[in-house]
Amino acid sequence: MASKQMVHMNQGQGERSYARNSGIQNAQQNRMKLLIERAIIDLCSSTLLPETMVIADLGCSSGPNALALVSVVVEAIHGYCLQFQQPPPELCVFLNDLPDNDFTTVVKSLVTLRRINDPVVVTGVAPGSFYERLFTSSSVHLVCSSSSLHWLSKAPEVLRRNQIPAYYIDEHVRREKLPMVLEAYVQQFRKDFKHFLELRAKELVPGGQMVVSIIGRHSDGIAPFHIWDILAQVLSLMASEGVIDKAKFDSFCVPVYGPSKEDLREIIQEDGSFFIKEFLVHDFLSDLDSALVTPSWIANQIRVVYEQIVVQHFGDVMDEFVRIAERRWSLDASLLQQDHAGLAMLTLSVAKA
């Protein structure tokens, strides 16, 4: 693709919006709560409580999830100060995402944070890529990021340059080429995540902390590493049935990589800017009501995340995508679990070294 890929969730409040189809992301934010509360205790008790604290959520998206993490932070700081009878610091809260994010909805929701009188909360948005500098040096106390860092700065150039499909329709060829494709994605993720750590190390105050969650995988083996594998499988069916052009499918490459726990630990240790405090691994669909996890529900969860990229590449095919996905999983319910096999939610807290 010559043009830059559009990476943002479906906007607005409609039936196909991210705001109404982000249950998986919400479940992951709930898992981060305890780690955020512990990070706040460390920040507030390790040194003299600062008069002002700056909090940032990177990759906030939109809808009800946009304020979830920073709300936990504000409540945790308030609770700590009440418990130890200290005056609360004034808080400056920034929400970040790419410029195409639905910031109109986000800004309207920020009003709810500013209604909290104690502590004082000043809010703002910081549009831009988290693979770039976003804040001034040594100014941020806590960074949170949920279900965002698996997005790469770009798809691996080596695949595009050599016209190597990221996902082969033929299963035998796919397995044969998988190590090469995996290596391309690993190198891009290593480069991006190391750069992310370097940037945040410059922006965080001494002793500053981060709590992040990433969609990844349980094992460090070859398969599955495509966390968009479930998307690719349905698209490959569409290509086989002639719904989308096979040549276009072969050139389709999503800028997403699902790291393993070992991937993250190795990069963090090599970089040396942070040390790991806690590291949790959960099944991808755990903590969700199993009655909700239907073919239709999963298809729509995928749609709101990937629709912009898919439509940009293939045209208006998402209605057909949902129809074929529902048919696939309705005919054989075991495929729904199989397609998610190996996926994990990785949650970790780190402190600036």
Tab-separated table of C-alpha atoms in Angstrom:
chain	number	residue	atom	x	y	z
A	1	MET	CA	0.000	0.000	0.000
A	2	ALA	CA	1.428	3.353	-0.972
A	3	SER	CA	-0.739	5.332	1.421
A	4	LYS	CA	-0.376	5.290	5.184
A	5	GLN	CA	-2.631	2.777	6.921
A	6	MET	CA	-5.536	4.234	8.882
A	7	VAL	CA	-5.190	3.039	12.457
A	8	HIS	CA	-8.122	4.100	14.584
A	9	MET	CA	-11.177	2.429	16.040
A	10	ASN	CA	-14.686	2.941	14.637
A	11	GLN	CA	-15.895	6.305	15.859
A	12	GLY	CA	-19.152	7.619	17.325
A	13	GLN	CA	-21.762	5.914	19.498
A	14	GLY	CA	-23.552	3.716	16.933
A	15	GLU	CA	-24.040	-0.048	16.801
A	16	ARG	CA	-20.709	-0.522	14.995
A	17	SER	CA	-18.711	1.923	17.131
A	18	TYR	CA	-15.789	1.056	19.358
A	19	ALA	CA	-17.666	2.738	22.211
A	20	ARG	CA	-20.289	-0.026	22.093
A	21	ASN	CA	-18.020	-2.941	21.126
A	22	SER	CA	-15.008	-2.837	23.423
A	23	GLY	CA	-15.800	-5.432	26.071
A	24	ILE	CA	-12.468	-7.239	25.693
A	25	GLN	CA	-10.524	-4.020	26.206
A	26	ASN	CA	-12.666	-3.103	29.220
A	27	ALA	CA	-11.954	-6.470	30.849
A	28	GLN	CA	-8.238	-5.843	30.423
A	29	GLN	CA	-8.478	-2.389	31.992
A	30	ASN	CA	-10.130	-3.966	35.029
A	31	ARG	CA	-7.124	-6.287	35.392
A	32	MET	CA	-4.809	-3.263	35.462
A	33	LYS	CA	-6.546	-1.622	38.414
A	34	LEU	CA	-4.571	-3.337	41.181
A	35	LEU	CA	-1.229	-2.619	39.506
A	36	ILE	CA	-2.177	1.043	39.058
A	37	GLU	CA	-3.186	1.343	42.712
A	38	ARG	CA	0.137	-0.190	43.795
A	39	ALA	CA	2.040	2.179	41.492
A	40	ILE	CA	0.264	5.149	43.082
A	41	ILE	CA	1.177	3.942	46.579
A	42	ASP	CA	4.822	3.691	45.497
A	43	LEU	CA	4.799	7.139	43.893
A	44	CYS	CA	3.104	8.795	46.850
A	45	SER	CA	5.099	7.096	49.606
A	46	SER	CA	8.626	6.700	48.190
A	47	THR	CA	9.385	10.433	48.224
A	48	LEU	CA	7.824	13.639	49.486
A	49	LEU	CA	4.373	13.844	47.901
A	50	PRO	CA	4.688	16.326	45.004
A	51	GLU	CA	2.400	19.338	44.818
A	52	THR	CA	1.554	18.462	41.212
A	53	MET	CA	1.380	15.089	39.452
A	54	VAL	CA	1.117	14.465	35.717
A	55	ILE	CA	-0.667	11.332	34.495
A	56	ALA	CA	-0.883	10.133	30.887
A	57	ASP	CA	-2.932	7.419	29.189
A	58	LEU	CA	-1.343	6.478	25.863
A	59	GLY	CA	-3.695	4.977	23.275
A	60	CYS	CA	-6.862	6.034	25.088
A	61	SER	CA	-9.185	5.484	22.073
A	62	SER	CA	-12.754	6.695	22.738
A	63	GLY	CA	-16.017	5.716	24.380
A	64	PRO	CA	-16.443	4.629	28.020
A	65	ASN	CA	-12.969	3.044	28.135
A	66	ALA	CA	-11.199	6.347	27.411
A	67	LEU	CA	-11.424	7.560	31.026
A	68	ALA	CA	-11.273	4.197	32.776
A	69	LEU	CA	-7.570	4.124	33.617
A	70	VAL	CA	-7.127	7.776	34.570
A	71	SER	CA	-10.246	7.563	36.732
A	72	VAL	CA	-8.615	4.715	38.657
A	73	VAL	CA	-5.507	6.870	39.090
A	74	VAL	CA	-7.451	9.886	40.379
A	75	GLU	CA	-9.427	7.742	42.829
A	76	ALA	CA	-6.271	5.963	44.034
A	77	ILE	CA	-4.474	9.255	44.734
A	78	HIS	CA	-7.519	10.637	46.517
A	79	GLY	CA	-7.839	7.469	48.594
A	80	TYR	CA	-4.152	7.481	49.558
A	81	CYS	CA	-4.276	11.105	50.678
A	82	LEU	CA	-7.427	10.506	52.730
A	83	GLN	CA	-5.924	7.439	54.398
A	84	PHE	CA	-2.700	9.201	55.392
A	85	GLN	CA	-4.314	12.607	55.931
A	86	GLN	CA	-2.172	14.426	53.409
A	87	PRO	CA	-3.240	17.270	51.120
A	88	PRO	CA	-3.767	15.844	47.627
A	89	PRO	CA	-1.551	17.040	44.788
A	90	GLU	CA	-3.037	18.928	41.887
A	91	LEU	CA	-3.368	16.553	38.945
A	92	CYS	CA	-2.785	17.115	35.259
A	93	VAL	CA	-4.270	14.290	33.184
A	94	PHE	CA	-3.445	13.794	29.502
A	95	LEU	CA	-5.201	11.438	27.114
A	96	ASN	CA	-3.246	10.441	24.013
A	97	ASP	CA	-4.060	8.711	20.762
A	98	LEU	CA	-3.432	9.177	17.044
A	99	PRO	CA	-4.873	12.380	15.514
A	100	ASP	CA	-7.658	10.461	13.714
A	101	ASN	CA	-9.046	9.222	17.030
A	102	ASP	CA	-12.549	10.380	17.996
A	103	PHE	CA	-11.308	13.150	20.307
A	104	THR	CA	-14.641	14.962	20.123
A	105	THR	CA	-16.187	12.235	22.256
A	106	VAL	CA	-13.106	12.058	24.476
A	107	VAL	CA	-13.079	15.795	25.233
A	108	LYS	CA	-16.758	15.751	26.189
A	109	SER	CA	-16.132	12.913	28.621
A	110	LEU	CA	-13.193	14.720	30.247
A	111	VAL	CA	-15.690	17.036	31.933
A	112	THR	CA	-16.585	14.226	34.354
A	113	LEU	CA	-13.018	14.177	35.690
A	114	ARG	CA	-12.933	17.940	36.183
A	115	ARG	CA	-16.056	17.839	38.336
A	116	ILE	CA	-14.052	16.143	41.078
A	117	ASN	CA	-13.151	18.990	43.431
A	118	ASP	CA	-10.600	17.200	45.556
A	119	PRO	CA	-7.983	16.764	44.198
A	120	VAL	CA	-7.875	19.501	41.556
A	121	VAL	CA	-7.813	17.829	38.134
A	122	VAL	CA	-6.744	19.661	34.975
A	123	THR	CA	-7.252	17.686	31.777
A	124	GLY	CA	-6.045	17.760	28.195
A	125	VAL	CA	-5.448	15.701	25.074
A	126	ALA	CA	-2.085	14.972	23.470
A	127	PRO	CA	-2.699	13.772	19.896
A	128	GLY	CA	0.185	11.953	18.255
A	129	SER	CA	1.965	8.624	18.016
A	130	PHE	CA	3.399	7.174	21.215
A	131	TYR	CA	6.410	6.288	19.075
A	132	GLU	CA	7.230	10.029	19.187
A	133	ARG	CA	7.968	12.452	22.009
A	134	LEU	CA	4.716	13.628	23.586
A	135	PHE	CA	5.748	15.432	26.787
A	136	THR	CA	8.574	17.561	28.128
A	137	SER	CA	11.539	15.958	29.855
A	138	SER	CA	11.091	14.660	33.412
A	139	SER	CA	7.502	15.906	33.625
A	140	VAL	CA	5.287	12.785	33.839
A	141	HIS	CA	4.795	10.700	36.993
A	142	LEU	CA	2.690	7.796	35.706
A	143	VAL	CA	2.025	6.435	32.210
A	144	CYS	CA	-0.797	3.954	31.569
A	145	SER	CA	-1.529	2.170	28.317
A	146	SER	CA	-4.077	-0.550	27.685
A	147	SER	CA	-4.391	-2.795	24.623
A	148	SER	CA	-2.364	-0.442	22.427
A	149	LEU	CA	1.322	-1.345	22.327
A	150	HIS	CA	0.779	-4.383	20.115
A	151	TRP	CA	0.187	-1.819	17.342
A	152	LEU	CA	3.442	-1.232	15.491
A	153	SER	CA	4.619	2.071	14.033
A	154	LYS	CA	4.294	0.380	10.632
A	155	ALA	CA	4.069	-3.067	9.060
A	156	PRO	CA	7.464	-4.718	8.466
A	157	GLU	CA	9.028	-3.071	5.426
A	158	VAL	CA	10.950	-6.200	4.461
A	159	LEU	CA	7.697	-8.032	3.702
A	160	ARG	CA	6.389	-5.243	1.486
A	161	ARG	CA	9.718	-4.702	-0.230
A	162	ASN	CA	10.086	-8.379	-1.133
A	163	GLN	CA	6.350	-8.882	-1.781
A	164	ILE	CA	6.117	-11.578	0.872
A	165	PRO	CA	2.547	-12.162	2.127
A	166	ALA	CA	2.164	-11.841	5.882
A	167	TYR	CA	-0.454	-14.600	5.764
A	168	TYR	CA	-0.563	-17.294	3.057
A	169	ILE	CA	-3.903	-18.823	2.087
A	170	ASP	CA	-2.285	-22.224	1.519
A	171	GLU	CA	-1.729	-23.733	4.974
A	172	HIS	CA	1.342	-25.748	3.936
A	173	VAL	CA	3.062	-22.700	2.461
A	174	ARG	CA	1.987	-20.599	5.452
A	175	ARG	CA	3.685	-22.981	7.877
A	176	GLU	CA	6.795	-23.114	5.697
A	177	LYS	CA	7.106	-19.313	5.481
A	178	LEU	CA	6.031	-18.594	9.060
A	179	PRO	CA	9.542	-18.370	10.591
A	180	MET	CA	10.569	-15.743	8.038
A	181	VAL	CA	7.391	-13.706	8.519
A	182	LEU	CA	7.704	-14.019	12.296
A	183	GLU	CA	11.266	-12.716	12.242
A	184	ALA	CA	10.190	-9.642	10.265
A	185	TYR	CA	7.498	-8.854	12.829
A	186	VAL	CA	9.778	-9.572	15.795
A	187	GLN	CA	12.407	-7.140	14.532
A	188	GLN	CA	9.835	-4.401	13.925
A	189	PHE	CA	8.327	-4.893	17.390
A	190	ARG	CA	11.753	-4.879	19.068
A	191	LYS	CA	12.670	-1.641	17.305
A	192	ASP	CA	9.343	0.026	18.164
A	193	PHE	CA	9.073	-1.117	21.780
A	194	LYS	CA	12.691	-0.209	22.552
A	195	HIS	CA	12.069	3.246	21.067
A	196	PHE	CA	8.888	3.560	23.160
A	197	LEU	CA	10.864	2.792	26.322
A	198	GLU	CA	13.572	5.322	25.418
A	199	LEU	CA	10.986	8.078	24.844
A	200	ARG	CA	9.080	7.423	28.049
A	201	ALA	CA	12.326	7.281	30.062
A	202	LYS	CA	13.033	10.857	28.934
A	203	GLU	CA	9.530	12.059	29.797
A	204	LEU	CA	9.104	10.394	33.200
A	205	VAL	CA	10.363	11.942	36.428
A	206	PRO	CA	13.018	10.017	38.411
A	207	GLY	CA	11.219	7.014	39.878
A	208	GLY	CA	8.301	7.486	37.476
A	209	GLN	CA	6.276	4.407	36.611
A	210	MET	CA	4.309	2.783	33.818
A	211	VAL	CA	1.472	0.258	33.915
A	212	VAL	CA	0.740	-1.241	30.502
A	213	SER	CA	-1.219	-4.108	29.006
A	214	ILE	CA	-0.505	-5.669	25.630
A	215	ILE	CA	-2.381	-8.280	23.621
A	216	GLY	CA	0.163	-11.036	23.103
A	217	ARG	CA	0.604	-14.770	23.321
A	218	HIS	CA	1.330	-17.351	25.986
A	219	SER	CA	4.341	-19.093	24.469
A	220	ASP	CA	7.554	-17.952	22.832
A	221	GLY	CA	7.145	-20.402	19.949
A	222	ILE	CA	6.464	-19.711	16.300
A	223	ALA	CA	2.681	-20.022	16.249
A	224	PRO	CA	0.457	-18.283	16.894
A	225	PHE	CA	2.086	-14.877	16.760
A	226	HIS	CA	-0.414	-13.121	14.475
A	227	ILE	CA	-2.866	-11.683	16.992
A	228	TRP	CA	-4.810	-10.666	13.886
A	229	ASP	CA	-4.833	-14.331	12.824
A	230	ILE	CA	-8.588	-14.522	13.420
A	231	LEU	CA	-9.058	-11.590	11.014
A	232	ALA	CA	-6.732	-13.128	8.434
A	233	GLN	CA	-8.495	-16.496	8.520
A	234	VAL	CA	-11.851	-14.949	7.658
A	235	LEU	CA	-10.302	-12.742	4.966
A	236	SER	CA	-8.587	-15.790	3.450
A	237	LEU	CA	-11.993	-17.478	3.201
A	238	MET	CA	-13.309	-14.380	1.463
A	239	ALA	CA	-10.387	-14.494	-0.982
A	240	SER	CA	-10.946	-18.201	-1.648
A	241	GLU	CA	-14.637	-17.524	-2.343
A	242	GLY	CA	-13.844	-14.595	-4.632
A	243	VAL	CA	-15.354	-11.946	-2.359
A	244	ILE	CA	-12.046	-10.076	-2.245
A	245	ASP	CA	-9.152	-10.094	-4.687
A	246	LYS	CA	-6.493	-12.696	-3.874
A	247	ALA	CA	-3.651	-10.432	-4.977
A	248	LYS	CA	-4.916	-7.761	-2.599
A	249	PHE	CA	-5.115	-10.314	0.184
A	250	ASP	CA	-1.500	-11.337	-0.453
A	251	SER	CA	-0.404	-7.700	-0.059
A	252	PHE	CA	-2.455	-7.139	3.107
A	253	CYS	CA	-0.197	-6.604	6.120
A	254	VAL	CA	-1.514	-5.407	9.487
A	255	PRO	CA	0.926	-3.420	11.687
A	256	VAL	CA	0.292	-5.552	14.760
A	257	TYR	CA	2.464	-8.042	16.672
A	258	GLY	CA	1.571	-10.131	19.702
A	259	PRO	CA	4.682	-10.478	21.881
A	260	SER	CA	5.283	-13.168	24.453
A	261	LYS	CA	6.198	-12.506	28.079
A	262	GLU	CA	9.758	-13.486	27.173
A	263	ASP	CA	9.837	-10.947	24.322
A	264	LEU	CA	8.898	-8.083	26.634
A	265	ARG	CA	11.170	-9.108	29.485
A	266	GLU	CA	14.169	-9.429	27.169
A	267	ILE	CA	13.662	-6.025	25.518
A	268	ILE	CA	13.095	-4.234	28.851
A	269	GLN	CA	16.222	-5.788	30.349
A	270	GLU	CA	18.324	-5.014	27.263
A	271	ASP	CA	17.156	-1.393	27.179
A	272	GLY	CA	17.886	-0.840	30.864
A	273	SER	CA	15.715	2.275	31.267
A	274	PHE	CA	13.166	0.450	33.464
A	275	PHE	CA	12.965	-2.474	35.843
A	276	ILE	CA	9.959	-4.796	36.024
A	277	LYS	CA	7.926	-4.696	39.232
A	278	GLU	CA	5.055	-7.043	38.377
A	279	PHE	CA	4.124	-9.147	35.360
A	280	LEU	CA	0.741	-10.854	34.926
A	281	VAL	CA	-0.502	-13.129	32.138
A	282	HIS	CA	-4.200	-13.888	31.546
A	283	ASP	CA	-6.117	-15.832	28.932
A	284	PHE	CA	-7.396	-13.561	26.186
A	285	LEU	CA	-11.101	-14.104	26.881
A	286	SER	CA	-10.948	-14.697	30.639
A	287	ASP	CA	-13.148	-12.573	32.923
A	288	LEU	CA	-15.726	-12.261	30.157
A	289	ASP	CA	-19.262	-13.588	30.491
A	290	SER	CA	-19.175	-16.749	28.351
A	291	ALA	CA	-22.774	-16.133	27.334
A	292	LEU	CA	-21.601	-12.945	25.598
A	293	VAL	CA	-18.876	-14.629	23.567
A	294	THR	CA	-21.005	-15.529	20.548
A	295	PRO	CA	-19.990	-15.554	16.861
A	296	SER	CA	-21.835	-12.277	16.317
A	297	TRP	CA	-20.257	-10.599	19.356
A	298	ILE	CA	-16.705	-11.613	18.403
A	299	ALA	CA	-17.231	-10.580	14.762
A	300	ASN	CA	-18.307	-7.106	15.839
A	301	GLN	CA	-15.424	-6.771	18.312
A	302	ILE	CA	-13.045	-7.478	15.432
A	303	ARG	CA	-14.916	-5.179	13.093
A	304	VAL	CA	-14.618	-2.039	15.225
A	305	VAL	CA	-10.862	-2.532	15.616
A	306	TYR	CA	-9.853	-3.422	12.054
A	307	GLU	CA	-12.586	-1.973	9.832
A	308	GLN	CA	-10.687	1.178	8.843
A	309	ILE	CA	-7.596	-0.753	7.729
A	310	VAL	CA	-9.631	-3.425	5.937
A	311	VAL	CA	-11.846	-0.947	4.075
A	312	GLN	CA	-8.857	1.154	3.063
A	313	HIS	CA	-7.252	-1.910	1.470
A	314	PHE	CA	-10.206	-3.946	0.140
A	315	GLY	CA	-13.115	-1.516	-0.043
A	316	ASP	CA	-16.475	-1.801	1.680
A	317	VAL	CA	-16.438	-5.519	2.555
A	318	MET	CA	-17.075	-5.580	6.311
A	319	ASP	CA	-20.725	-6.619	6.130
A	320	GLU	CA	-19.619	-9.660	4.161
A	321	PHE	CA	-16.747	-10.195	6.604
A	322	VAL	CA	-19.180	-10.374	9.540
A	323	ARG	CA	-21.498	-12.708	7.615
A	324	ILE	CA	-18.708	-15.159	6.730
A	325	ALA	CA	-17.177	-14.982	10.227
A	326	GLU	CA	-20.521	-15.775	11.859
A	327	ARG	CA	-21.096	-18.626	9.414
A	328	ARG	CA	-17.645	-20.095	10.129
A	329	TRP	CA	-18.048	-20.077	13.898
A	330	SER	CA	-21.736	-21.067	13.909
A	331	LEU	CA	-21.081	-24.186	11.813
A	332	ASP	CA	-18.306	-25.306	14.146
A	333	ALA	CA	-18.287	-23.691	17.592
A	334	SER	CA	-14.867	-25.195	18.396
A	335	LEU	CA	-13.308	-22.934	15.746
A	336	LEU	CA	-14.122	-19.879	17.867
A	337	GLN	CA	-11.924	-21.162	20.683
A	338	GLN	CA	-9.356	-22.540	18.254
A	339	ASP	CA	-8.973	-19.172	16.528
A	340	HIS	CA	-8.182	-17.547	19.904
A	341	ALA	CA	-5.887	-20.352	21.088
A	342	GLY	CA	-2.565	-19.106	22.406
A	343	LEU	CA	-3.629	-15.471	22.775
A	344	ALA	CA	-2.956	-13.790	26.106
A	345	MET	CA	-3.280	-10.458	27.848
A	346	LEU	CA	0.104	-9.344	29.219
A	347	THR	CA	-0.028	-6.785	32.032
A	348	LEU	CA	3.057	-5.320	33.647
A	349	SER	CA	4.205	-2.465	35.814
A	350	VAL	CA	7.684	-0.985	35.477
A	351	ALA	CA	9.591	1.779	37.215
A	352	LYS	CA	12.217	4.092	35.778
A	353	ALA	CA	15.652	2.757	36.681
